[in-house]
Every structure is written in structure tokens, then in C-alpha cells.
mmCIF file of N, CA and C in Angstrom:
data_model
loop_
_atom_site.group_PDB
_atom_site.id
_atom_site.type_symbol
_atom_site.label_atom_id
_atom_site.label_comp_id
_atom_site.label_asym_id
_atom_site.label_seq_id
_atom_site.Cartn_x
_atom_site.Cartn_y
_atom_site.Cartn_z
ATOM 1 N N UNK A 1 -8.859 -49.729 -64.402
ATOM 2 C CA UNK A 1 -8.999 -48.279 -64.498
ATOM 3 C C UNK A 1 -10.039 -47.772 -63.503
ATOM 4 N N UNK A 2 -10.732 -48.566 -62.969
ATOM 5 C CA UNK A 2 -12.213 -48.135 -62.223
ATOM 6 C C UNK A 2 -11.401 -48.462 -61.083
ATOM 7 N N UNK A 3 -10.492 -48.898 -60.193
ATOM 8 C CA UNK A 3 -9.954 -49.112 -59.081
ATOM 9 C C UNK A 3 -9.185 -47.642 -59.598
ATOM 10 N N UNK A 4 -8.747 -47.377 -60.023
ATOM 11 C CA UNK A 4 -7.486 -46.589 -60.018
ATOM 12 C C UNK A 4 -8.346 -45.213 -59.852
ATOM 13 N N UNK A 5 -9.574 -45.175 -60.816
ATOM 14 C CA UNK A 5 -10.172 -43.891 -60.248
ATOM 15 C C UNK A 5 -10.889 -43.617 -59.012
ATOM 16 N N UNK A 6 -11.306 -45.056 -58.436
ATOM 17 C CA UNK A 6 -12.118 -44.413 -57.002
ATOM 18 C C UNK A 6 -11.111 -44.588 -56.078
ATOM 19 N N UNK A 7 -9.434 -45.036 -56.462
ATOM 20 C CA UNK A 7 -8.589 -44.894 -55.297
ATOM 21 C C UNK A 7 -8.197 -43.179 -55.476
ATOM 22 N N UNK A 8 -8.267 -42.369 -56.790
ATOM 23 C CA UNK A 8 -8.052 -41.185 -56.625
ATOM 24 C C UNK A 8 -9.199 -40.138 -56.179
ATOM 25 N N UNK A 9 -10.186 -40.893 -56.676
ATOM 26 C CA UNK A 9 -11.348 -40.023 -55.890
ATOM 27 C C UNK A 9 -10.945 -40.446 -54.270
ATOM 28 N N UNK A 10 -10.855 -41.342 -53.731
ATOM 29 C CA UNK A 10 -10.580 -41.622 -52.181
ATOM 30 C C UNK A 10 -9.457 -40.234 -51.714
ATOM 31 N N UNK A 11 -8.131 -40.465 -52.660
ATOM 32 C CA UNK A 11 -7.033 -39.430 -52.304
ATOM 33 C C UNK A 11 -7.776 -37.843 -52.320
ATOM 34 N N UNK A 12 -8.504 -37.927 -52.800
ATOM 35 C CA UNK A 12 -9.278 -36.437 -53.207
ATOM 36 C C UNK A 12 -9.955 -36.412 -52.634
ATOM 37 N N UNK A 13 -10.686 -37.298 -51.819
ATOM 38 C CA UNK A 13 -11.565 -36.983 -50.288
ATOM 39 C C UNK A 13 -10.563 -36.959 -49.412
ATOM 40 N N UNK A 14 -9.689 -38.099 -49.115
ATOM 41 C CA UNK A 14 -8.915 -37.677 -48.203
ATOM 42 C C UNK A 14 -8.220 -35.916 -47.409
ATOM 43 N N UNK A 15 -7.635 -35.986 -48.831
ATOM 44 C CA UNK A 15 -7.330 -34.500 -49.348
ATOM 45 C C UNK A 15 -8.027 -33.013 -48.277
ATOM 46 N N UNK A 16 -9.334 -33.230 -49.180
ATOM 47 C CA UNK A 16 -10.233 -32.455 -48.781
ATOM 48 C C UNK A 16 -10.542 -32.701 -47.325
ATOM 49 N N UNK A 17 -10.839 -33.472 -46.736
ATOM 50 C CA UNK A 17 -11.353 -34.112 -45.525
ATOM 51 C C UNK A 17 -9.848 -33.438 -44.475
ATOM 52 N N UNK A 18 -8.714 -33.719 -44.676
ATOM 53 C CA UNK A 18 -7.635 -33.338 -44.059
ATOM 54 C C UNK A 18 -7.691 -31.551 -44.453
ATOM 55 N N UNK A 19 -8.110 -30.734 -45.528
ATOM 56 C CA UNK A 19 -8.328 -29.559 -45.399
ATOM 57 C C UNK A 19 -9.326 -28.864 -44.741
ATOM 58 N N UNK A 20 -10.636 -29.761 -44.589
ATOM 59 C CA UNK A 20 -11.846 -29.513 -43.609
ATOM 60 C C UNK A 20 -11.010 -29.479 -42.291
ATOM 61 N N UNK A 21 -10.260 -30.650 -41.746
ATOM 62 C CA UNK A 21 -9.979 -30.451 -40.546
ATOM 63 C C UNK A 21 -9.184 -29.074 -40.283
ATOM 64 N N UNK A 22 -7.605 -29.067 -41.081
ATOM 65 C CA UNK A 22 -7.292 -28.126 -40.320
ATOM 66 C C UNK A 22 -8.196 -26.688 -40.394
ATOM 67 N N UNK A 23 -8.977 -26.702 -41.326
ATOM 68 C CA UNK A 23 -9.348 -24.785 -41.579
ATOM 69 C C UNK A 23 -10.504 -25.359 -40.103
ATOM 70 N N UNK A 24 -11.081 -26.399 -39.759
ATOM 71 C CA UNK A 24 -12.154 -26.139 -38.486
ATOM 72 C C UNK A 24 -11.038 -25.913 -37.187
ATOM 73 N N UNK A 25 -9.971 -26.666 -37.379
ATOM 74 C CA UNK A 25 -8.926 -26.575 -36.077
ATOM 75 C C UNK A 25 -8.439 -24.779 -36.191
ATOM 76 N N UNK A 26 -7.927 -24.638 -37.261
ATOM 77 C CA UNK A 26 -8.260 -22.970 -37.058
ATOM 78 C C UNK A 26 -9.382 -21.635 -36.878
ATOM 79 N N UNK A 27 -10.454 -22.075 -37.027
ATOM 80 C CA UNK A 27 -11.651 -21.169 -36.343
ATOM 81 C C UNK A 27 -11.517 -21.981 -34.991
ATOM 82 N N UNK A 28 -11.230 -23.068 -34.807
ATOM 83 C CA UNK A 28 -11.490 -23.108 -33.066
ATOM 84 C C UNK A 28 -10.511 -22.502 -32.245
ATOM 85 N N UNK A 29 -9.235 -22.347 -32.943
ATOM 86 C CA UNK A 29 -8.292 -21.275 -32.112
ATOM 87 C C UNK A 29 -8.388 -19.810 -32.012
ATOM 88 N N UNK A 30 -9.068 -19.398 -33.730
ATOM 89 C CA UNK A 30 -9.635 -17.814 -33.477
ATOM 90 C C UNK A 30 -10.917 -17.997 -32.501
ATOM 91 N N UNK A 31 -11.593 -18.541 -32.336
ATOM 92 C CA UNK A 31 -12.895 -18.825 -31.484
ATOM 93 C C UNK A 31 -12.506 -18.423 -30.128
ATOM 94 N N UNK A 32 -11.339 -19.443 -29.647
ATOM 95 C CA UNK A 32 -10.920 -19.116 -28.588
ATOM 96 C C UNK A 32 -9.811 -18.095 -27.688
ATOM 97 N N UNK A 33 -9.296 -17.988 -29.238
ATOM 98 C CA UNK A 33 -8.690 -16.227 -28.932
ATOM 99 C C UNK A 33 -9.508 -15.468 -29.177
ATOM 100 N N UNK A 34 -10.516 -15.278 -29.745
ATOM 101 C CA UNK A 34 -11.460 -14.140 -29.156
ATOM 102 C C UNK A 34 -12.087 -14.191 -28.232
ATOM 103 N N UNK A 35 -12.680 -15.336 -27.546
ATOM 104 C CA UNK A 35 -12.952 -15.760 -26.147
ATOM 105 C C UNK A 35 -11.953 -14.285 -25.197
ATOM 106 N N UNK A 36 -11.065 -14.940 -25.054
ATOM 107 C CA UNK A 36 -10.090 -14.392 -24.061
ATOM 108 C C UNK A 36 -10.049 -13.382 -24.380
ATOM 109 N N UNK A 37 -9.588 -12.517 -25.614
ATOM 110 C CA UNK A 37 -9.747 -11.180 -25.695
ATOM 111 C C UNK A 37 -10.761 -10.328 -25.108
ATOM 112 N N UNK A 38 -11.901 -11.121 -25.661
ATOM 113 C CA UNK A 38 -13.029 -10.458 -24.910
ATOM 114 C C UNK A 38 -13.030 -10.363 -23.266
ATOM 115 N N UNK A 39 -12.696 -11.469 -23.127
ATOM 116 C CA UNK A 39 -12.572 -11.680 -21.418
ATOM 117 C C UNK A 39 -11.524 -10.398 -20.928
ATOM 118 N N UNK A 40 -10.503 -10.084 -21.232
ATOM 119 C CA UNK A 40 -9.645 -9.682 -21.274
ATOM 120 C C UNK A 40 -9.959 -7.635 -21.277
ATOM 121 N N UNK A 41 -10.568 -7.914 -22.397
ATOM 122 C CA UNK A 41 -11.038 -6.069 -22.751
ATOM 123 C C UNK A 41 -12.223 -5.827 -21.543
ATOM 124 N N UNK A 42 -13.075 -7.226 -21.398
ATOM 125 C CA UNK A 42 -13.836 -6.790 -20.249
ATOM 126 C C UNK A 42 -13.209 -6.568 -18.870
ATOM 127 N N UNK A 43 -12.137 -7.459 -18.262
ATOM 128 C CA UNK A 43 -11.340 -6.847 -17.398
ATOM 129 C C UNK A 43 -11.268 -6.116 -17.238
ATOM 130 N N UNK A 44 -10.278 -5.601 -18.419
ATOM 131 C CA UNK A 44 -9.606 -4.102 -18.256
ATOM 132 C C UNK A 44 -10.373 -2.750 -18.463
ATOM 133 N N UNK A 45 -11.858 -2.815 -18.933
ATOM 134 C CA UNK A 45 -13.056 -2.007 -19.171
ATOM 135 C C UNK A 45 -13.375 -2.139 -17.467
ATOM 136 N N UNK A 46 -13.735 -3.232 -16.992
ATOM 137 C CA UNK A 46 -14.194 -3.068 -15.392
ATOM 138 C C UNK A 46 -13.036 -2.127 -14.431
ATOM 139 N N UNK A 47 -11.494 -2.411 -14.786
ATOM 140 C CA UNK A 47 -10.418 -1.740 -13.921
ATOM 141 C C UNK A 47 -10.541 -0.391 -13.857
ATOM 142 N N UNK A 48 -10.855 0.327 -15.438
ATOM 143 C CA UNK A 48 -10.624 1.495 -15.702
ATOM 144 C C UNK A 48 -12.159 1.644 -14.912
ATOM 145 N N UNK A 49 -13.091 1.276 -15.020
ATOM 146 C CA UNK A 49 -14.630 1.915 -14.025
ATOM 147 C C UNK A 49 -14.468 2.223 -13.115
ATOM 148 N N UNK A 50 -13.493 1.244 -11.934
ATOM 149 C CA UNK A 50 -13.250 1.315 -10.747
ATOM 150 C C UNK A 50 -11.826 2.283 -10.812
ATOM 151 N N UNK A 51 -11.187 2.307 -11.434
ATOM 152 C CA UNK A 51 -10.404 3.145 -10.967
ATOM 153 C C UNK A 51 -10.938 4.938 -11.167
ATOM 154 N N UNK A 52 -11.616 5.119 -12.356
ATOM 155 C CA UNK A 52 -12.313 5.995 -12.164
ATOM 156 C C UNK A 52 -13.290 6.332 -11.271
ATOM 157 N N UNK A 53 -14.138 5.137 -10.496
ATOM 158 C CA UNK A 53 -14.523 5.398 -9.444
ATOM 159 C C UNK A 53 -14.073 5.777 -8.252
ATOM 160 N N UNK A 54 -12.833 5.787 -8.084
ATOM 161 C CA UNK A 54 -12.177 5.574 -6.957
ATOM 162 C C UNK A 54 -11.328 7.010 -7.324
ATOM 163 N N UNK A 55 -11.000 7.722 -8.282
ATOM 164 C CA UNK A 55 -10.680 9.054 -8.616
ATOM 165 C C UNK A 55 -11.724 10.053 -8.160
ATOM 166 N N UNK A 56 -12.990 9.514 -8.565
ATOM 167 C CA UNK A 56 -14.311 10.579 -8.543
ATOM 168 C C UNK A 56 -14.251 10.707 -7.295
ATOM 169 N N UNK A 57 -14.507 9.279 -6.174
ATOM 170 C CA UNK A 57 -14.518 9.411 -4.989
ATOM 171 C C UNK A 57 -13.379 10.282 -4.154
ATOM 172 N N UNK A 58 -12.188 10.012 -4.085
ATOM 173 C CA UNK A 58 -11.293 11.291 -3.770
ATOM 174 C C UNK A 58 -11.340 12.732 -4.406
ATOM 175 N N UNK A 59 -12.021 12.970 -5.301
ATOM 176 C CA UNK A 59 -12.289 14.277 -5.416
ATOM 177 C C UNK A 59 -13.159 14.595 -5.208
ATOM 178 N N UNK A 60 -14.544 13.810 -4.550
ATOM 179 C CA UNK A 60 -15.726 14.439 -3.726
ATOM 180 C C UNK A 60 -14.931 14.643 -2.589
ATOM 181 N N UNK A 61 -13.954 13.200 -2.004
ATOM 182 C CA UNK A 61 -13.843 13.940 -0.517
ATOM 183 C C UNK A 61 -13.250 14.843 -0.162
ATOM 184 N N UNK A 62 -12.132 15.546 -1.286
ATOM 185 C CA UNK A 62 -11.150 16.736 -1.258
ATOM 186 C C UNK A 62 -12.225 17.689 -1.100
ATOM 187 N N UNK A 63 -13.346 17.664 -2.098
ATOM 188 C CA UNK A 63 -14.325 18.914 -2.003
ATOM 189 C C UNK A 63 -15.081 18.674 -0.753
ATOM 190 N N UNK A 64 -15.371 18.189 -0.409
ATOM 191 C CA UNK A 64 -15.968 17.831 1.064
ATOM 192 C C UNK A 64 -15.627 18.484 1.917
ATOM 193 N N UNK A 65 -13.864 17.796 2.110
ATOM 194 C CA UNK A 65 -12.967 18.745 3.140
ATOM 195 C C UNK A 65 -12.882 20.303 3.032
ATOM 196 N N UNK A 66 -13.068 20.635 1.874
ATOM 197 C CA UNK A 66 -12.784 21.844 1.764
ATOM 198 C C UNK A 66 -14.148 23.042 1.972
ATOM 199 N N UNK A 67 -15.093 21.731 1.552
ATOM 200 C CA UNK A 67 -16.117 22.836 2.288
ATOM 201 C C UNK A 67 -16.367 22.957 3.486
ATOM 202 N N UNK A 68 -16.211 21.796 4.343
ATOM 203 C CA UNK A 68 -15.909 22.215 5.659
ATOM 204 C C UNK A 68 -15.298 22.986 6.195
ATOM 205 N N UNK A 69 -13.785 23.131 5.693
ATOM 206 C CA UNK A 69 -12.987 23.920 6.149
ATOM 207 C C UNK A 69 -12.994 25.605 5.994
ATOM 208 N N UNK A 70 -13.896 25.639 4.894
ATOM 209 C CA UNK A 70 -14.606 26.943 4.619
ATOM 210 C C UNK A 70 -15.765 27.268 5.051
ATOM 211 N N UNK A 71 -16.494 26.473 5.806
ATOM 212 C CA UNK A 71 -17.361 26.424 7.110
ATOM 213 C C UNK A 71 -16.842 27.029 7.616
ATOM 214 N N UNK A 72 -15.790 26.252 8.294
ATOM 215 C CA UNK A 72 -15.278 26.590 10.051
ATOM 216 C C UNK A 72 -14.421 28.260 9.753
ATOM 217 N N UNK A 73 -13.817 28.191 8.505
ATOM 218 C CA UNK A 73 -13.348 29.951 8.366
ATOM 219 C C UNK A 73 -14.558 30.813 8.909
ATOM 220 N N UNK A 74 -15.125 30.601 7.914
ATOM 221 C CA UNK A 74 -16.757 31.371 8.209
ATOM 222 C C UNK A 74 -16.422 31.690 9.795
ATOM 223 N N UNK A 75 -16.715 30.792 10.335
ATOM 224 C CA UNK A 75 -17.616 30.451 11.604
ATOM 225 C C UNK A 75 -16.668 31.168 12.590
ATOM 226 N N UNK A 76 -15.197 31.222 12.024
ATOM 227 C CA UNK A 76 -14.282 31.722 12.987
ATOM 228 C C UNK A 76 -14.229 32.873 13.072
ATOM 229 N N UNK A 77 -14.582 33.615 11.489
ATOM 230 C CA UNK A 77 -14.646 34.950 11.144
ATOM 231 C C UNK A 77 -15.762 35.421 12.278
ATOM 232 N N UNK A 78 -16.786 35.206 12.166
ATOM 233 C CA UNK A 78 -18.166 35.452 12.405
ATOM 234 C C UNK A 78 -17.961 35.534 13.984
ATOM 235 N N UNK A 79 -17.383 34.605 14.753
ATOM 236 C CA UNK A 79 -17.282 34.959 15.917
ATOM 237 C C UNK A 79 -15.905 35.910 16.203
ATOM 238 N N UNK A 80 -14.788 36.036 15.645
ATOM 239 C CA UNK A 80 -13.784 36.666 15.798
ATOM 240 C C UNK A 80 -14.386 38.558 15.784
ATOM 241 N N UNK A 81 -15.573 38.675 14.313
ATOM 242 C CA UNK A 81 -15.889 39.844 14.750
ATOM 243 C C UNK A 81 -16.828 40.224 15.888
ATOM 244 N N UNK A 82 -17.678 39.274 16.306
ATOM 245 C CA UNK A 82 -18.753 39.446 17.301
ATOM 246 C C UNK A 82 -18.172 39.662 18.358
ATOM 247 N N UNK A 83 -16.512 39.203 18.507
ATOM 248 C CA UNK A 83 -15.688 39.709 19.587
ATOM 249 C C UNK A 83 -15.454 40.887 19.870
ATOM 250 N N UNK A 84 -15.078 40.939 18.341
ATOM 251 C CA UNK A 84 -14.425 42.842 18.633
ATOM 252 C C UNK A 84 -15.666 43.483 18.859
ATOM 253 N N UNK A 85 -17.050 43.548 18.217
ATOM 254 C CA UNK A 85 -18.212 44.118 19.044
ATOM 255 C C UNK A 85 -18.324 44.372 20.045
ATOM 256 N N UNK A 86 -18.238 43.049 20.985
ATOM 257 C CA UNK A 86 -18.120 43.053 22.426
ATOM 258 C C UNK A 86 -17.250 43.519 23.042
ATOM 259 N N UNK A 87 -16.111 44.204 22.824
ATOM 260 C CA UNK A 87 -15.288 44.683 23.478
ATOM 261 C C UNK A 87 -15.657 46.513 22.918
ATOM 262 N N UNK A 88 -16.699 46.608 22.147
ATOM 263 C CA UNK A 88 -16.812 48.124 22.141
ATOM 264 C C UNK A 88 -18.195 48.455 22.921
ATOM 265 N N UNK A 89 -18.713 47.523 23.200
ATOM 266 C CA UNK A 89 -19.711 47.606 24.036
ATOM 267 C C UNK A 89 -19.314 47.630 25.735
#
């Protein structure tokens, strides 16, 4: 009877010992799918920075252009009337 119970206590470590493994083999796969996720959201957190950077930047240079180009109106105005002056002088 004393063999028969520490061969079932053995089956009952076994048991257990084979349930330790798989539940650790499963946190090491959530472990490592959250790894990658993370890797992953950080990617796509860096893409969206740069692509928003790269939006901001074309709409400084649209405004850029355009203030130039509303310079040179100016500038055309400004001499276009200093013309007609000169021709009443």
C-alpha cells in the first residue's frame, strides 16, 4: 500500500509538473507576443511622426511660397504705380 501511494503521489507530481510546464510555455508565448506588439505599435507610432512630419513640412513650404509670391505682387504693384507717376511727371 506504501508503494502504491508514493507511485500516486509521483503521478500527482508528474501531473502537476507537466501543468507547470505548459501554463510557463504559455506566458512565454504571451511574453513574446507582446514583445512584438510592442515593437510593432512602436513602428507604426514612429511612421505616423514622420509622416506627420513630412505633412507639416509641405505646408510650411506651400506657406513659404505663397508668401513670396505675395512679396513679389507687392513689389510689382509698387513699381507698376511708381510708373504711372512717372509718366505724369
Amino acid at each position: 500500500t506504501l508503494i502504491s501511494g508514493v507511485d500516486e503521489a509521483l503521478n500527482d507530481m508528474t501531473s502537476a509538473a507537466a501543468d507547470l510546464g505548459s501554463i510557463g510555455m504559455r506566458i512565454d508565448m504571451q511574453e513574446e507576443f507582446v514583445n512584438k506588439l510592442s515593437e510593432s505599435i512602436d513602428k507604426g507610432v514612429g511612421r505616423l511622426v514622420d509622416a506627420d512630419m513630412n505633412e507639416e513640412s509641405t505646408r510650411l513650404k506651400a506657406l513659404q511660397t505663397q508668401q513670396q509670391l505675395a512679396i513679389q505682387a507687392l513689389s510689382i504693384a509698387n513699381s507698376d504705380s511708381q510708373n504711372v507717376l512717372s509718366l505724369f511727371r
